[in-house]
PDB file of C-alpha atoms in Angstrom:
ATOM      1  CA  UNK A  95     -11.713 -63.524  -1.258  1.00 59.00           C
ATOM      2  CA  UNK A  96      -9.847 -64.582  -4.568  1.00 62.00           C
ATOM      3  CA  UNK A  97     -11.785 -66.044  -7.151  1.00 89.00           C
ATOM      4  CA  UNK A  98     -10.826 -67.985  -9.484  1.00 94.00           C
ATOM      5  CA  UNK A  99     -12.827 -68.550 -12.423  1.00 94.00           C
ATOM      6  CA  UNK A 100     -12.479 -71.600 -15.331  1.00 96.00           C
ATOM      7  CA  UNK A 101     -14.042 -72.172 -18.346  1.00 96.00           C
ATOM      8  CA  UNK A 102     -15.687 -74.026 -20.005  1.00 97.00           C
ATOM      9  CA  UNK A 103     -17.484 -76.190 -16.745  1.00 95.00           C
ATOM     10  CA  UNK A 104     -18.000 -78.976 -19.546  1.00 96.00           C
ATOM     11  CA  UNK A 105     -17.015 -79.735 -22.693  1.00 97.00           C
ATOM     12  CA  UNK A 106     -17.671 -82.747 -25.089  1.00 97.00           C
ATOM     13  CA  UNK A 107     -15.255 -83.523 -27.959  1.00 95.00           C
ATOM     14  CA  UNK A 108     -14.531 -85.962 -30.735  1.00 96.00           C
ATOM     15  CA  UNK A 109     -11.849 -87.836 -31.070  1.00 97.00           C
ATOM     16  CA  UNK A 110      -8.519 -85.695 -32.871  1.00 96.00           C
ATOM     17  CA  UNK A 111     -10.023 -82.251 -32.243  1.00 97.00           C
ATOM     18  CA  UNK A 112      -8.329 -79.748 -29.543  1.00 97.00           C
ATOM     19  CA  UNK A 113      -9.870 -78.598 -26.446  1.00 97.00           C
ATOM     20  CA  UNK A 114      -9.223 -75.421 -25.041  1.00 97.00           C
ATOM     21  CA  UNK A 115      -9.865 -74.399 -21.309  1.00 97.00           C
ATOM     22  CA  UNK A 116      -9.132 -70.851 -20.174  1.00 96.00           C
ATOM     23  CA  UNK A 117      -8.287 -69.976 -16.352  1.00 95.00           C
ATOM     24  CA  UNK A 118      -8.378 -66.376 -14.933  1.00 94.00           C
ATOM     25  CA  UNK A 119      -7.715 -65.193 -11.970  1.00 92.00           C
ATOM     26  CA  UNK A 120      -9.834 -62.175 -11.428  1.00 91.00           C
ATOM     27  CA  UNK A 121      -9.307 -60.257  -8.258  1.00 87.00           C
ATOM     28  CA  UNK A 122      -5.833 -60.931  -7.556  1.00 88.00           C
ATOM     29  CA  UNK A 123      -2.190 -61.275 -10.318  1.00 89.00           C
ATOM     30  CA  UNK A 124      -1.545 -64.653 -10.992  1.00 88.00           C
ATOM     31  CA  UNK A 125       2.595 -65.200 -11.041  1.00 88.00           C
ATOM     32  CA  UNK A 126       1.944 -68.715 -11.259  1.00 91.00           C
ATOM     33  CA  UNK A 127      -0.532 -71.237 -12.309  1.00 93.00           C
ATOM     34  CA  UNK A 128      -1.027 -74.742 -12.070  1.00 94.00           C
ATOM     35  CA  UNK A 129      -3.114 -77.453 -13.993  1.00 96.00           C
ATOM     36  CA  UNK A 130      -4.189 -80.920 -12.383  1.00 96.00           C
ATOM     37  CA  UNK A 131      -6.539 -83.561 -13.821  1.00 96.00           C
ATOM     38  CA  UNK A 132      -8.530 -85.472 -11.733  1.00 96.00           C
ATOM     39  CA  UNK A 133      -9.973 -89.297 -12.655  1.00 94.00           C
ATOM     40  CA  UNK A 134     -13.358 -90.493 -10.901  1.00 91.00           C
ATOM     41  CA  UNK A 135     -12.467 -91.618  -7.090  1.00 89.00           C
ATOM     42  CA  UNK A 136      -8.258 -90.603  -6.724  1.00 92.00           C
ATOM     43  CA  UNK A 137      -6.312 -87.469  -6.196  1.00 93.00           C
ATOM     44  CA  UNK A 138      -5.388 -84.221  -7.893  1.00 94.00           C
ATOM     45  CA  UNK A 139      -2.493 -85.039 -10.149  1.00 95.00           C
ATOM     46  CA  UNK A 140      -0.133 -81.867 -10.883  1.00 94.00           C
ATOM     47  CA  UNK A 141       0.281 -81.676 -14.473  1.00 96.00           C
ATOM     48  CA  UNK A 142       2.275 -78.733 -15.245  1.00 94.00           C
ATOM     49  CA  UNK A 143       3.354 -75.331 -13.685  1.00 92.00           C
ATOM     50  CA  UNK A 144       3.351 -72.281 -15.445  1.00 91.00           C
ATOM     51  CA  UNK A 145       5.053 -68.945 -14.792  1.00 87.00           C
ATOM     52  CA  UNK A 146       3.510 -65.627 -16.323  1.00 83.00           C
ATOM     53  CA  UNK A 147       5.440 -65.338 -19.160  1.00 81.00           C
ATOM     54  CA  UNK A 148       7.889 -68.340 -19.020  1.00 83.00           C
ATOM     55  CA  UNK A 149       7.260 -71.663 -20.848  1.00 86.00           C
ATOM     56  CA  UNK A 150       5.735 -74.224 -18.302  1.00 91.00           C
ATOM     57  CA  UNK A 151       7.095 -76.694 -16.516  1.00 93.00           C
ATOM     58  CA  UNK A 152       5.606 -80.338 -17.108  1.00 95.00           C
ATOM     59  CA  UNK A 153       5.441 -83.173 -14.363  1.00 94.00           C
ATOM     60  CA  UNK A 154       6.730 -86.560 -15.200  1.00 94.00           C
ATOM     61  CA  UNK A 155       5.238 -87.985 -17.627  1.00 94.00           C
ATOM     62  CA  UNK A 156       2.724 -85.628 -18.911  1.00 95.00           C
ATOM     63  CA  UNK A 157       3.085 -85.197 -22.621  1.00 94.00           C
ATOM     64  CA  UNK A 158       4.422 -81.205 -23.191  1.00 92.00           C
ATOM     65  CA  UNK A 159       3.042 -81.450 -26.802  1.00 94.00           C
ATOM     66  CA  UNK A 160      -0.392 -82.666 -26.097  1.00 96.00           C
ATOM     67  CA  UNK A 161      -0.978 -80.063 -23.177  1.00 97.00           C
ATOM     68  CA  UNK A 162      -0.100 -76.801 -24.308  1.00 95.00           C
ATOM     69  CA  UNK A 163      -0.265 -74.243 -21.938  1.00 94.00           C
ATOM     70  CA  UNK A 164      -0.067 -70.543 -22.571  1.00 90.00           C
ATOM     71  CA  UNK A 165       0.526 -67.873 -19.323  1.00 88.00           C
ATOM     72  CA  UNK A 166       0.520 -65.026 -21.194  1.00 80.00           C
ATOM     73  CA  UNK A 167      -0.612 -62.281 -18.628  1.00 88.00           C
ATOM     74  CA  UNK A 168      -1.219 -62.083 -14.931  1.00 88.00           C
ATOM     75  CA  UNK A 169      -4.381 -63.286 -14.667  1.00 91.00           C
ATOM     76  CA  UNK A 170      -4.831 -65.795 -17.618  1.00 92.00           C
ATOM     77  CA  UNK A 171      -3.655 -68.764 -18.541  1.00 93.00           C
ATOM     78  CA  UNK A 172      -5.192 -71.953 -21.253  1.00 95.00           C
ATOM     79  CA  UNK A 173      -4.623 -75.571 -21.292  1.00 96.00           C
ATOM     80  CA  UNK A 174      -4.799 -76.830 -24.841  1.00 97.00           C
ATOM     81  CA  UNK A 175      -5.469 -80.707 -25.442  1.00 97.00           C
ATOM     82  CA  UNK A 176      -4.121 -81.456 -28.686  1.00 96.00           C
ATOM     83  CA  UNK A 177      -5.718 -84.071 -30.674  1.00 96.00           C
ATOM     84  CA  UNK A 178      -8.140 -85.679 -27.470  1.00 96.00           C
ATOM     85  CA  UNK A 179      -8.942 -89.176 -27.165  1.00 96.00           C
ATOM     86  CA  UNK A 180     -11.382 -90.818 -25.289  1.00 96.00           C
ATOM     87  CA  UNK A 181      -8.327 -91.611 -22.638  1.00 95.00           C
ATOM     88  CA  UNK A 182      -7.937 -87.776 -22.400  1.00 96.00           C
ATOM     89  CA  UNK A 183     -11.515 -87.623 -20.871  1.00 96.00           C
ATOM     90  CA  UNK A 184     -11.093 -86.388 -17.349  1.00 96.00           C
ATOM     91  CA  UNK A 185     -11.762 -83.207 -14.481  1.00 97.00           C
ATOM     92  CA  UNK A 186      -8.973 -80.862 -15.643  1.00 97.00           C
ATOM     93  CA  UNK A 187      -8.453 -78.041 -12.252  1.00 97.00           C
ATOM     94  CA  UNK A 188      -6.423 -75.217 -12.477  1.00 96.00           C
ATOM     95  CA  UNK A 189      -5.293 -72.905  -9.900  1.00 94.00           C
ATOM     96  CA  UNK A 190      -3.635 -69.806  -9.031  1.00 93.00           C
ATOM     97  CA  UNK A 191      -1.333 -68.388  -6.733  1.00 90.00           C
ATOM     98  CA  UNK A 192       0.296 -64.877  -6.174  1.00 86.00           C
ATOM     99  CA  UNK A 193       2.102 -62.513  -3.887  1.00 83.00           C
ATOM    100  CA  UNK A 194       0.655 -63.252  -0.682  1.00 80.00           C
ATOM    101  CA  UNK A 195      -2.429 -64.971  -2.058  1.00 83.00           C
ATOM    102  CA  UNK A 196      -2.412 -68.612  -1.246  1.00 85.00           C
ATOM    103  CA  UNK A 197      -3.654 -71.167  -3.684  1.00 88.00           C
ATOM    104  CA  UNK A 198      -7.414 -71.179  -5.310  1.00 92.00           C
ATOM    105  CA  UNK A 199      -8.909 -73.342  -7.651  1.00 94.00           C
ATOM    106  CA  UNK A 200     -11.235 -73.133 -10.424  1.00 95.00           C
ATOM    107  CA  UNK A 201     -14.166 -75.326 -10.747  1.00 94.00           C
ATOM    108  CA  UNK A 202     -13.015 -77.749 -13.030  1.00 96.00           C
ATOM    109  CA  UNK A 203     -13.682 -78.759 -16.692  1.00 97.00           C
ATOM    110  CA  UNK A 204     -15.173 -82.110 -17.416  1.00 97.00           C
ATOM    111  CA  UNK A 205     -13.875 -82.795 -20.614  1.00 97.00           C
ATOM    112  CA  UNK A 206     -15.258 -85.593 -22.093  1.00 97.00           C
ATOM    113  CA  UNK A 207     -14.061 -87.167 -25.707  1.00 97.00           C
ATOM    114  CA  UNK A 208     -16.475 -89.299 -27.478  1.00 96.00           C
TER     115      UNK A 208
ATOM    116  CA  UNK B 213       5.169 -85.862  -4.681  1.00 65.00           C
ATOM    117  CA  UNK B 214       2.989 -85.412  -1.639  1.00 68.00           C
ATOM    118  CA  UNK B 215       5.000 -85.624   1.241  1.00 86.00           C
ATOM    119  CA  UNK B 216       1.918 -86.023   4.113  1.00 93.00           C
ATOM    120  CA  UNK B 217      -0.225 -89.059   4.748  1.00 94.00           C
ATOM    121  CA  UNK B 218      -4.086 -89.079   6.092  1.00 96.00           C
ATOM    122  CA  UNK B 219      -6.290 -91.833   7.170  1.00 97.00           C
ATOM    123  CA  UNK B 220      -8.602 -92.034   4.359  1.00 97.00           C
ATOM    124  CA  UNK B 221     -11.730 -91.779   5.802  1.00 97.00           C
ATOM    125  CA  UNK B 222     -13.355 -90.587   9.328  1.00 97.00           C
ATOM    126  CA  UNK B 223     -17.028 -90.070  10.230  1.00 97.00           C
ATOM    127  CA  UNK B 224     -18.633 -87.199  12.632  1.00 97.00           C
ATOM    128  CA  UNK B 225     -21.748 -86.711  14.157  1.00 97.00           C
ATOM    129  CA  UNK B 226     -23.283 -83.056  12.764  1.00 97.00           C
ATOM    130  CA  UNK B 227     -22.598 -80.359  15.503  1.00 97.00           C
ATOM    131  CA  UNK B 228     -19.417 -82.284  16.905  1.00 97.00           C
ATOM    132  CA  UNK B 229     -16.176 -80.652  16.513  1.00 97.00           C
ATOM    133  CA  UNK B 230     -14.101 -82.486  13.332  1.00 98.00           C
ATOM    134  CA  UNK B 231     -10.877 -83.687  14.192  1.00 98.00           C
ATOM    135  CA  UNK B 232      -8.612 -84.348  11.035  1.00 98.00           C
ATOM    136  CA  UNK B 233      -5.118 -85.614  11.544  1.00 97.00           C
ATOM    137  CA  UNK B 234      -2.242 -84.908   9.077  1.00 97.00           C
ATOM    138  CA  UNK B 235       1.526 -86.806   9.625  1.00 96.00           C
ATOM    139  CA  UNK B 236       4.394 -84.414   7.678  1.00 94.00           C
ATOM    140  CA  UNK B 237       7.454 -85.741   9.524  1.00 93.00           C
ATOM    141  CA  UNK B 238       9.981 -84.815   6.678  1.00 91.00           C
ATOM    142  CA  UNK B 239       8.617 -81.231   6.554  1.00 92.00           C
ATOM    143  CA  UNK B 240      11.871 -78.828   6.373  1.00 89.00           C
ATOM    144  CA  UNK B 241      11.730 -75.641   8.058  1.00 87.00           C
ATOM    145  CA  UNK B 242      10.488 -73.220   4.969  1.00 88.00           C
ATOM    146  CA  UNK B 243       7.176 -75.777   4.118  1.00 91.00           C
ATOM    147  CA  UNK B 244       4.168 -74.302   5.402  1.00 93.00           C
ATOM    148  CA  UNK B 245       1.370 -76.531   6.184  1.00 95.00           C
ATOM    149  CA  UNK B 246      -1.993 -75.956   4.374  1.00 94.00           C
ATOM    150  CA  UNK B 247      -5.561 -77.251   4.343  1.00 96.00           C
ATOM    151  CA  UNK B 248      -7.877 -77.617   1.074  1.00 96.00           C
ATOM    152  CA  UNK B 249     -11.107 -79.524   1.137  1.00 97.00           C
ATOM    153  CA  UNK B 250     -12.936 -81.038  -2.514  1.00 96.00           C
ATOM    154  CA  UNK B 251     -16.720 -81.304  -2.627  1.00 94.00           C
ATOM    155  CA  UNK B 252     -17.752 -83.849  -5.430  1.00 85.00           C
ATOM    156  CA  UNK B 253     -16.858 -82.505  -8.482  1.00 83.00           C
ATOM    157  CA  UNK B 254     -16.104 -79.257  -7.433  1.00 92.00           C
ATOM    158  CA  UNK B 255     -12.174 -77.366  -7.514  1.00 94.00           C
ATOM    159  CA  UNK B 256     -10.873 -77.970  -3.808  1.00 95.00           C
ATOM    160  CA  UNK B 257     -11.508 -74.809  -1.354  1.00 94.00           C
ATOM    161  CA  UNK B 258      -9.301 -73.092   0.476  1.00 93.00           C
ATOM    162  CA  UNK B 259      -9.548 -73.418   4.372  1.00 96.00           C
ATOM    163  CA  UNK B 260      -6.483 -72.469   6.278  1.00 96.00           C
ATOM    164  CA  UNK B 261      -2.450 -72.788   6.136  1.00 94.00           C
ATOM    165  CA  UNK B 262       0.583 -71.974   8.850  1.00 95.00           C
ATOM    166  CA  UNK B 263       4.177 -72.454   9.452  1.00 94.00           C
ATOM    167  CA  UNK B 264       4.467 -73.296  13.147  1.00 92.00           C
ATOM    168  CA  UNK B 265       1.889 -70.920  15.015  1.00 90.00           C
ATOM    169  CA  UNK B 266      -1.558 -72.526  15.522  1.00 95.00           C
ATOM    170  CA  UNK B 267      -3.959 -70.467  12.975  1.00 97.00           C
ATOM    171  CA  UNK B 268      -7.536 -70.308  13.105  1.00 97.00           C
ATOM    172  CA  UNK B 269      -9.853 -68.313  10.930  1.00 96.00           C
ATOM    173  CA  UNK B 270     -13.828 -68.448  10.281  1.00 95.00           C
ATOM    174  CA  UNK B 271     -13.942 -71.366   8.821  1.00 95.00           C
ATOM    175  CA  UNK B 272     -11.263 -73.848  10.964  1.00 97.00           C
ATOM    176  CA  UNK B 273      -8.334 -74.337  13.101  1.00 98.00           C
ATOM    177  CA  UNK B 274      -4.837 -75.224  12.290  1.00 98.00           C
ATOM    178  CA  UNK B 275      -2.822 -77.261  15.311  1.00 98.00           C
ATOM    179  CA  UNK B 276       1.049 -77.649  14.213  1.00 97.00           C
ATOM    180  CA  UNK B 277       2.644 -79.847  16.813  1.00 96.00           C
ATOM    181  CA  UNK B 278       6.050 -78.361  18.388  1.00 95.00           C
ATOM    182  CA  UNK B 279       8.245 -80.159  16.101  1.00 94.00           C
ATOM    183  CA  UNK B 280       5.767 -79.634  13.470  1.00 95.00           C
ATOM    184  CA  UNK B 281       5.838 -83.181  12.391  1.00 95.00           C
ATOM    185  CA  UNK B 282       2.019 -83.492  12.409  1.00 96.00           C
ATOM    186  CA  UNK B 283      -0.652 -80.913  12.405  1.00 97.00           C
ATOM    187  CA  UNK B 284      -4.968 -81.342  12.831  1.00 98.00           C
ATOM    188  CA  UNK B 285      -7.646 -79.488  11.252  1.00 98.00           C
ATOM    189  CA  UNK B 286     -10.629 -78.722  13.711  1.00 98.00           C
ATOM    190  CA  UNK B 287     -13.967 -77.817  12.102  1.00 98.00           C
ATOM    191  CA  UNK B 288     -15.631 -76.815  15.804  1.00 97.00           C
ATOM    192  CA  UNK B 289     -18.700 -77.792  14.647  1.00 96.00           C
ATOM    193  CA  UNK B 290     -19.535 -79.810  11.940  1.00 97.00           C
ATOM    194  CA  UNK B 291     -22.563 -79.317   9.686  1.00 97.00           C
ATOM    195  CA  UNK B 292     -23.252 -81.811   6.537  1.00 97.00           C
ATOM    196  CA  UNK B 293     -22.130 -79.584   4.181  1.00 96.00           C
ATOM    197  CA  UNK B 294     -18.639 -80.250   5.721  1.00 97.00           C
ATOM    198  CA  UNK B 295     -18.790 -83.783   3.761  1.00 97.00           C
ATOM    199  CA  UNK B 296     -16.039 -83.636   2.054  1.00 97.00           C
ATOM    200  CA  UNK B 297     -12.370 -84.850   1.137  1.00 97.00           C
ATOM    201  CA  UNK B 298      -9.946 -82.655   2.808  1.00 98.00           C
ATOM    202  CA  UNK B 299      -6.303 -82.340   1.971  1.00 96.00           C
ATOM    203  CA  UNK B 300      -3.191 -81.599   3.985  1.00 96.00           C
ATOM    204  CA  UNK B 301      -0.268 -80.156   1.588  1.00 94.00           C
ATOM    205  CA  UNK B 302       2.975 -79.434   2.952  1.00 92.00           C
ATOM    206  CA  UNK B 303       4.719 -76.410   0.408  1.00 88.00           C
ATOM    207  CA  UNK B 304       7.230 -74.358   0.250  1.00 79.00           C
ATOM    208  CA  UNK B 305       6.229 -70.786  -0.991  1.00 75.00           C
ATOM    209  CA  UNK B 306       7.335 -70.766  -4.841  1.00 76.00           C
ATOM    210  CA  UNK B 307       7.362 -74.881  -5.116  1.00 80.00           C
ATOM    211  CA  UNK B 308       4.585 -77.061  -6.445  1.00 83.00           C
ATOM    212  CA  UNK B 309       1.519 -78.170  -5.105  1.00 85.00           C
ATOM    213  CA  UNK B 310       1.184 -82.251  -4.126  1.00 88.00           C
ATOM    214  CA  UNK B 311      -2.130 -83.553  -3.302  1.00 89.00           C
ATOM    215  CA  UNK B 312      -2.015 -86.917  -1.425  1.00 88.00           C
ATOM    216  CA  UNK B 313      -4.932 -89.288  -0.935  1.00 90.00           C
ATOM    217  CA  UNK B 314      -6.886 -87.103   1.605  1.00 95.00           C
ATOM    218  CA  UNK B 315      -9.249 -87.735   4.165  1.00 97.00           C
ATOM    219  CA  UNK B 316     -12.590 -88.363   2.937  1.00 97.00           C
ATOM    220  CA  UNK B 317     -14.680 -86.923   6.162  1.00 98.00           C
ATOM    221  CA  UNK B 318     -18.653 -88.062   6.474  1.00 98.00           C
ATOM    222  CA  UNK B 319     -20.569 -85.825   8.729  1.00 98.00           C
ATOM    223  CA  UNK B 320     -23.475 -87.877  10.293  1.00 97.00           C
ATOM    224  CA  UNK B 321     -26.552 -86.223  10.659  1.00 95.00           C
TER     225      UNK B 321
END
């Protein structure tokens, strides 16, 4: 079945550096991509979609300068956080969807800024 | 935003069939109906999605009522590794992806 794969699983960080977690799709092409972050006990909360090759498209109140995401081929995509602070610290998921490939998810990142 | 509600938790006893209700009653005709389920601290997993024809596949079925206001997941027979929170997204093909609160399902051993 589709896999896909994200990276790092875990990460720990000090405050004001960036972050950088990579997605790939790797059996199927990714058209479009999606990042969610996840706090301890709620929901997924969409952050952003991103088309291959278009600039993506932020949710409501998520910061477009703080979360950089790049969708630069078919099966890749990275979520950059800019300048993390300990309120950054969550489960960042992405996923993947193509032609007739419904959604998967990567395992997560637990990013964690000390 | 999410557009399905889900009790938030249900209990079954390991080797009973899993009966998990979803309400979408403002679904429009081009949403399909899908099914994820999250394992602590794991990405969610894909189990099954349809339109309007019941679906089933190894792992589940999908019930979509008639007027496909509501739908159920059916795990035939539930194991403990089936403890999990499962989610019920309504989306039409090229949209975003909503997760509401889910149903956080304890199997019982």
């Amino acid at each position: 079945g589709a896999v896909v794969s994200q990276h790092p699983s875990w990460v720990i960080c000090k405050s004001g550096t960036s972050v950088k977690i990579e997605c790939r799709s790797l059996d199927f092409q990714a058209t479009t991509m999606f990042w969610y972050r996840q706090f301890p006990k709620q929901s997924l909360m969409l952050m952003a979609t991103s088309n291959e090759g278009s600039k993506a498209t932020y949710e409501q109140g998520v910061e477009k300068d703080k979360f950089l995401i790049n969708h630069a081929s078919l099966t890749l995509s990275t979520l950059t956080v800019t300048s993390a602070h300990p309120e950054d610290s969550s489960f960042y998921i992405c996923s993947a969807t193509g032609p007739r490939t419904p959604l998967h998810f990567g395992n997560g990142t637990r990013l964690t800024v000390t | 935003d999410a557009k399905t509600t889900q009790p938030p938790s249900m209990d079954c006893a390991e080797g009973r069939a899993a009966n998990l209700p979803c309400n979408h009653s403002t679904i429009s005709g081009n949403e399909y109906v899908y099914w994820y389920r999250q394992i602590h601290s794991q990405g969610p997993q894909y189990i099954i999605h349809g339109l309007k024809n019941n679906e089933t596949n190894e792992m589940a079925s999908l019930i979509i009522t008639e007027d496909r206001k509501s739908s159920t997941l059916i795990l035939p027979h539930a194991t403990l590794r089936d403890t999990a929170v499962y989610y019920c997204i309504v989306r039409e093909t090229g949209n975003q992806f909503y997760f509401g609160t889910g149903t956080s399902l304890t199997v019982i051993p």
